Coordinates of C-alpha atoms in Angstrom, one line a residue:
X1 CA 0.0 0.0 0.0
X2 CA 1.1 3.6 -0.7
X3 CA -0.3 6.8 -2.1
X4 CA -3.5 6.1 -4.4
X5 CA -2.9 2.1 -4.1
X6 CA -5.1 0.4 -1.5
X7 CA -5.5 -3.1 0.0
X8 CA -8.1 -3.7 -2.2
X9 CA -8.8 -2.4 -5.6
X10 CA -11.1 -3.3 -8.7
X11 CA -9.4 -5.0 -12.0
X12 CA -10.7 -3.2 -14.4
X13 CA -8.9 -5.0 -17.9
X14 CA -9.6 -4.9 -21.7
X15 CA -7.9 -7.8 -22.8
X16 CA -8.0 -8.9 -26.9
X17 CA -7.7 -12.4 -27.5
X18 CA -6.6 -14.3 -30.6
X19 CA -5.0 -11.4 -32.4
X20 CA -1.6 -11.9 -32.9
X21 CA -1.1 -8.4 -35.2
X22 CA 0.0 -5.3 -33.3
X23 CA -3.4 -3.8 -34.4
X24 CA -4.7 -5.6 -31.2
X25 CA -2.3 -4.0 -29.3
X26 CA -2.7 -0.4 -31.2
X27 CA -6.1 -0.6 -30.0
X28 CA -5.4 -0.8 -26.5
X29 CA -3.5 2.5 -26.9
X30 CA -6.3 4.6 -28.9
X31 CA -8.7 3.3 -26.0
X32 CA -6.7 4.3 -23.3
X33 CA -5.8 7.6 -24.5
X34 CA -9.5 8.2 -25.9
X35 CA -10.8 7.0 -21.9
X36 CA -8.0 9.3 -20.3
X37 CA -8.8 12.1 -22.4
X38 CA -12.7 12.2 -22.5
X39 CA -12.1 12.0 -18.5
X40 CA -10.2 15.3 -18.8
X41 CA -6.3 14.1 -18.0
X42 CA -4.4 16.3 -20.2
X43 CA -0.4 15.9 -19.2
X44 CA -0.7 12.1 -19.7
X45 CA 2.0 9.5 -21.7
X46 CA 1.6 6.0 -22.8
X47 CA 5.1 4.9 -22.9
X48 CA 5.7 1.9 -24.8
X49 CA 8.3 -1.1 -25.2
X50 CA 8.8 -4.6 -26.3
X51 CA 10.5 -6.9 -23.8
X52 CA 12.2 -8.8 -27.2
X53 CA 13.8 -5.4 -27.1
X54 CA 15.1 -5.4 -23.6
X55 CA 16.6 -8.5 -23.9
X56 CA 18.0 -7.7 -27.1
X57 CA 19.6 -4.8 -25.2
X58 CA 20.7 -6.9 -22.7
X59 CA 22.7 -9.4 -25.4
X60 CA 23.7 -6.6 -27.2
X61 CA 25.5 -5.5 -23.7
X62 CA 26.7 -8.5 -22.7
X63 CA 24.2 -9.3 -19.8
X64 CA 24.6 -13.3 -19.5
X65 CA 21.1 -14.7 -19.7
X66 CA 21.1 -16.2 -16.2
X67 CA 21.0 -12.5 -14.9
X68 CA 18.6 -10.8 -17.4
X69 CA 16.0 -11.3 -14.8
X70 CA 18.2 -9.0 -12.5
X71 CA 18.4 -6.2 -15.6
X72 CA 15.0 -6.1 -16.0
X73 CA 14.2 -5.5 -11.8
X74 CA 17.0 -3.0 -11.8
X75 CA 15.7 -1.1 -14.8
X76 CA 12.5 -1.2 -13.8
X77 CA 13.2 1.4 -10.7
X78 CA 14.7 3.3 -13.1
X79 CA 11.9 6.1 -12.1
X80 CA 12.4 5.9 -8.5
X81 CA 16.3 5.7 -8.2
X82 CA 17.4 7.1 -11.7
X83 CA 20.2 6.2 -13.8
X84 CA 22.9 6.1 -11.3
X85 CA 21.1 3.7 -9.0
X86 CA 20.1 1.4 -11.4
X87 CA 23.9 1.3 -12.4
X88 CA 24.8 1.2 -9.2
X89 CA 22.7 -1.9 -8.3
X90 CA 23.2 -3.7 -11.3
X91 CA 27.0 -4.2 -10.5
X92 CA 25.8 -4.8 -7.0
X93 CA 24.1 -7.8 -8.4
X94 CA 27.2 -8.9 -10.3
X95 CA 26.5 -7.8 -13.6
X96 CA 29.8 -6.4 -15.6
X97 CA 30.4 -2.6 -15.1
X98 CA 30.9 -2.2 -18.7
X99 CA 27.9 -4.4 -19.7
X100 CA 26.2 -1.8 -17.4
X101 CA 27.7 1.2 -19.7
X102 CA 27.0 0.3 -22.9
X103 CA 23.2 -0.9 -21.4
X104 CA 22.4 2.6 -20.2
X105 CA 23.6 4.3 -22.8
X106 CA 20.9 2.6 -24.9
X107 CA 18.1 2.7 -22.6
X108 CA 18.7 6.2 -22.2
X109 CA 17.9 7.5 -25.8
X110 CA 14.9 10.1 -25.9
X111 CA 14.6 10.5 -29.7
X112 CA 10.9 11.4 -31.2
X113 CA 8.7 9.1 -32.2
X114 CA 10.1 5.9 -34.5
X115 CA 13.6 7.7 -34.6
X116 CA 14.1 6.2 -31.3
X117 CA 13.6 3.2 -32.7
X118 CA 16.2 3.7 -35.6
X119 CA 18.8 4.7 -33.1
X120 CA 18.3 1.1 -31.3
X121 CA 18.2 -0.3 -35.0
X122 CA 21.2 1.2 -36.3
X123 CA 23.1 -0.5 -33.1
X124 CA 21.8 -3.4 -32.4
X125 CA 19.1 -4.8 -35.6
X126 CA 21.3 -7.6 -35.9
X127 CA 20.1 -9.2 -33.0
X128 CA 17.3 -11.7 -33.4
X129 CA 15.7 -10.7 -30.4
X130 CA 15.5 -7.0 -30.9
X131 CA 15.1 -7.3 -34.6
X132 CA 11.8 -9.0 -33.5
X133 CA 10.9 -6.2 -30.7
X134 CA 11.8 -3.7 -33.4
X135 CA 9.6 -4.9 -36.2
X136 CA 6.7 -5.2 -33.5
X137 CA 7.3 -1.5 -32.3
X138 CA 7.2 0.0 -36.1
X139 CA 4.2 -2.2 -36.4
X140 CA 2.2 -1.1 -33.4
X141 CA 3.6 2.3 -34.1
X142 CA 2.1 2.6 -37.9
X143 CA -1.5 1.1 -36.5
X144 CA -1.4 3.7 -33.8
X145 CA -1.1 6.5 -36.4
X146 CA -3.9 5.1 -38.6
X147 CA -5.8 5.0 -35.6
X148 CA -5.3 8.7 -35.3
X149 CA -3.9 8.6 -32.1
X150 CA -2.0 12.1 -31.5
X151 CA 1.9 11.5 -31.5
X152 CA 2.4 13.5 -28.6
X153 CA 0.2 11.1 -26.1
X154 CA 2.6 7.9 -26.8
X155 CA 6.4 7.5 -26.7
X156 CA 9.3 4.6 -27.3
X157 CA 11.1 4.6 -23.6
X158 CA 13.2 1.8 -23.3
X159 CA 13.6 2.5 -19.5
X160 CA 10.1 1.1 -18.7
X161 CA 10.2 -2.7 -18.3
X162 CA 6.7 -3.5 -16.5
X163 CA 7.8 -5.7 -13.3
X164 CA 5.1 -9.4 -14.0
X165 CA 7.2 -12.3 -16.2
X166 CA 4.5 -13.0 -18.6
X167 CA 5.2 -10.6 -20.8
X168 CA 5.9 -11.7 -24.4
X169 CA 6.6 -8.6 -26.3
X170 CA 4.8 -4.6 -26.0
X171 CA 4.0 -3.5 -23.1
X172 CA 2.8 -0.3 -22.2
X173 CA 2.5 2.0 -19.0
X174 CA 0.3 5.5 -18.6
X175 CA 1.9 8.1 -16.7
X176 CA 0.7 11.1 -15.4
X177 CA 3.6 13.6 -16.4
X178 CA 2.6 17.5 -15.0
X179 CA 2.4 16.9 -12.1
X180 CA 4.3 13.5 -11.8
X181 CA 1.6 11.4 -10.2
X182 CA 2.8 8.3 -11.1
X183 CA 0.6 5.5 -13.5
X184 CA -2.8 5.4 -14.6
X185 CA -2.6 1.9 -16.6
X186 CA -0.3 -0.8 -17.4
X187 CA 0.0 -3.7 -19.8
X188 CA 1.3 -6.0 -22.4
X189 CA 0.9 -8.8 -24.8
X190 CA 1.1 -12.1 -22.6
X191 CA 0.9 -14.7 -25.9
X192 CA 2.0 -17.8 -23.6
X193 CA -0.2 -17.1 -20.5
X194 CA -3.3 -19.2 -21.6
X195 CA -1.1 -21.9 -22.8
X196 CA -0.1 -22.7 -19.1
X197 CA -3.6 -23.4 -18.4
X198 CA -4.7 -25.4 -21.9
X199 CA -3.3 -27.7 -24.0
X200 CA -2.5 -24.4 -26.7
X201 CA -2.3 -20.9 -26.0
X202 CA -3.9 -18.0 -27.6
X203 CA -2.2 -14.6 -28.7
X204 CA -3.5 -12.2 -26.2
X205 CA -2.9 -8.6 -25.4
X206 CA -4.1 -6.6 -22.4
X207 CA -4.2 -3.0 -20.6
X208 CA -5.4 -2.5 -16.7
X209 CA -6.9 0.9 -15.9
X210 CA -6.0 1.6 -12.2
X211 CA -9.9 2.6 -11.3
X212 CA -9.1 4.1 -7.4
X213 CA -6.2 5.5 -9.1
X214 CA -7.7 7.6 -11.5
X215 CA -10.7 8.7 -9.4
X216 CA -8.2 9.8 -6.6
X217 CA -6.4 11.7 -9.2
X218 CA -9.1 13.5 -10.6
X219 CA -10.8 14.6 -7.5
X220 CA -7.0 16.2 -6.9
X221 CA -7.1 17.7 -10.4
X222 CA -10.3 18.9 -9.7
X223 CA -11.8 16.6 -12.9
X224 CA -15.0 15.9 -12.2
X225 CA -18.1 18.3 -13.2
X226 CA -19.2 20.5 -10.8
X227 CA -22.3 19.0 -10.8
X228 CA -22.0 15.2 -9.8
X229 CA -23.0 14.2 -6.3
X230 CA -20.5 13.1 -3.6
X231 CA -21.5 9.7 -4.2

């Protein structure tokens, strides 16, 4: 528990199963900026990446696979303890200082739009594993504009890594960015979760909308109509 995250809470999902085309996942972007914006959240990103990509990044660096798990919970506080702390534990956990360097200098890159993903491309498109996140990001990315999603709602940041295993390849995380009040909505494409349940899995793509969350927020953004009850 901590600010605007209680005990209890109510899932509130939109999953799309049996797609396995990033228009599923495009989709879960237009909804979620369409739902945040017709609620009235204005300084609001949907920051996207593909965990083929991270672990691309981490072969590309020299992260052994035995500690990739480590790269991706260090990375993932990259928010919370910023570039030198992530560093910082990383090498704490044994990973090579200079695998470390040449990591952070990728993660880092704040290009606009798809020319962050050429950047990554122009290093590292060699690798099977982030030649595969990178074809699924210009994917997702071209269905997102023909959904007429506005480029400024959505960005490539390869510093956000989504903490749960099961992700297979996009993921995605709403944030709040004036004033920095942390996530609205996370998500991913989780293709082999059904298939530990059933004899085949499905391709299957999800976003979570973080329901106390987002009320909290918007009685402090002063959101709601002046109108509506206290109910």
């Amino acid at each position: 528990p901590q600010k605007v995250r209680y005990r209890e809470f109510y899932q509130c999902d939109a999953d799309i199963v049996g797609v396995s085309g990033m228009e599923a996942d495009a989709e879960l972007v237009s909804l979620k900026t369409t739902a945040f914006q017709r609620l009235g959240f204005s300084n609001f990103t949907v920051k996207i990446n593909n965990r083929k990509l991270l672990t691309g990044i981490g072969q590309y660096s020299g992260v052994p696979d035995d500690q990739l798990a480590d790269l991706y919970r260090s990375v993932d506080k990259f928010d919370k303890i910023g570039a030198q702390g992530v560093e910082k534990e990383l090498v704490e956990r044994g990973v090579d200082a200079s695998a470390v360097h040449r990591m952070m200098d990728l993660i880092q890159s704040h290009e606009p739009g798809v020319a962050n993903l050429d950047l990554i491309d122009r290093k590292m498109g060699s690798i099977e594993a982030a030649a595969e996140g990178l074809s699924e990001l210009r994917e997702l990315a071209d269905n997102i504009a023909a959904l007429g999603v506005p480029p400024e709602l959505y960005a490539f940041d390869f510093t956000m890594v989504r903490g749960l295993g099961y992700y297979t390849g996009p993921i995605f995380e709403t944030v709040i960015t004036e004033p920095n009040l942390g996530s609205l909505s996370g998500g991913g494409r989780y293709d082999g979760l059904i298939g530990l349940f059933r004899r085949e899995s499905l391709p299957t793509t999800g976003t979570s909308l973080g329901i106390e969350r987002i009320t909290d927020l918007m009685d402090e953004l002063g959101l709601y109509p002046p109108d509506l009850s206290g109910t």
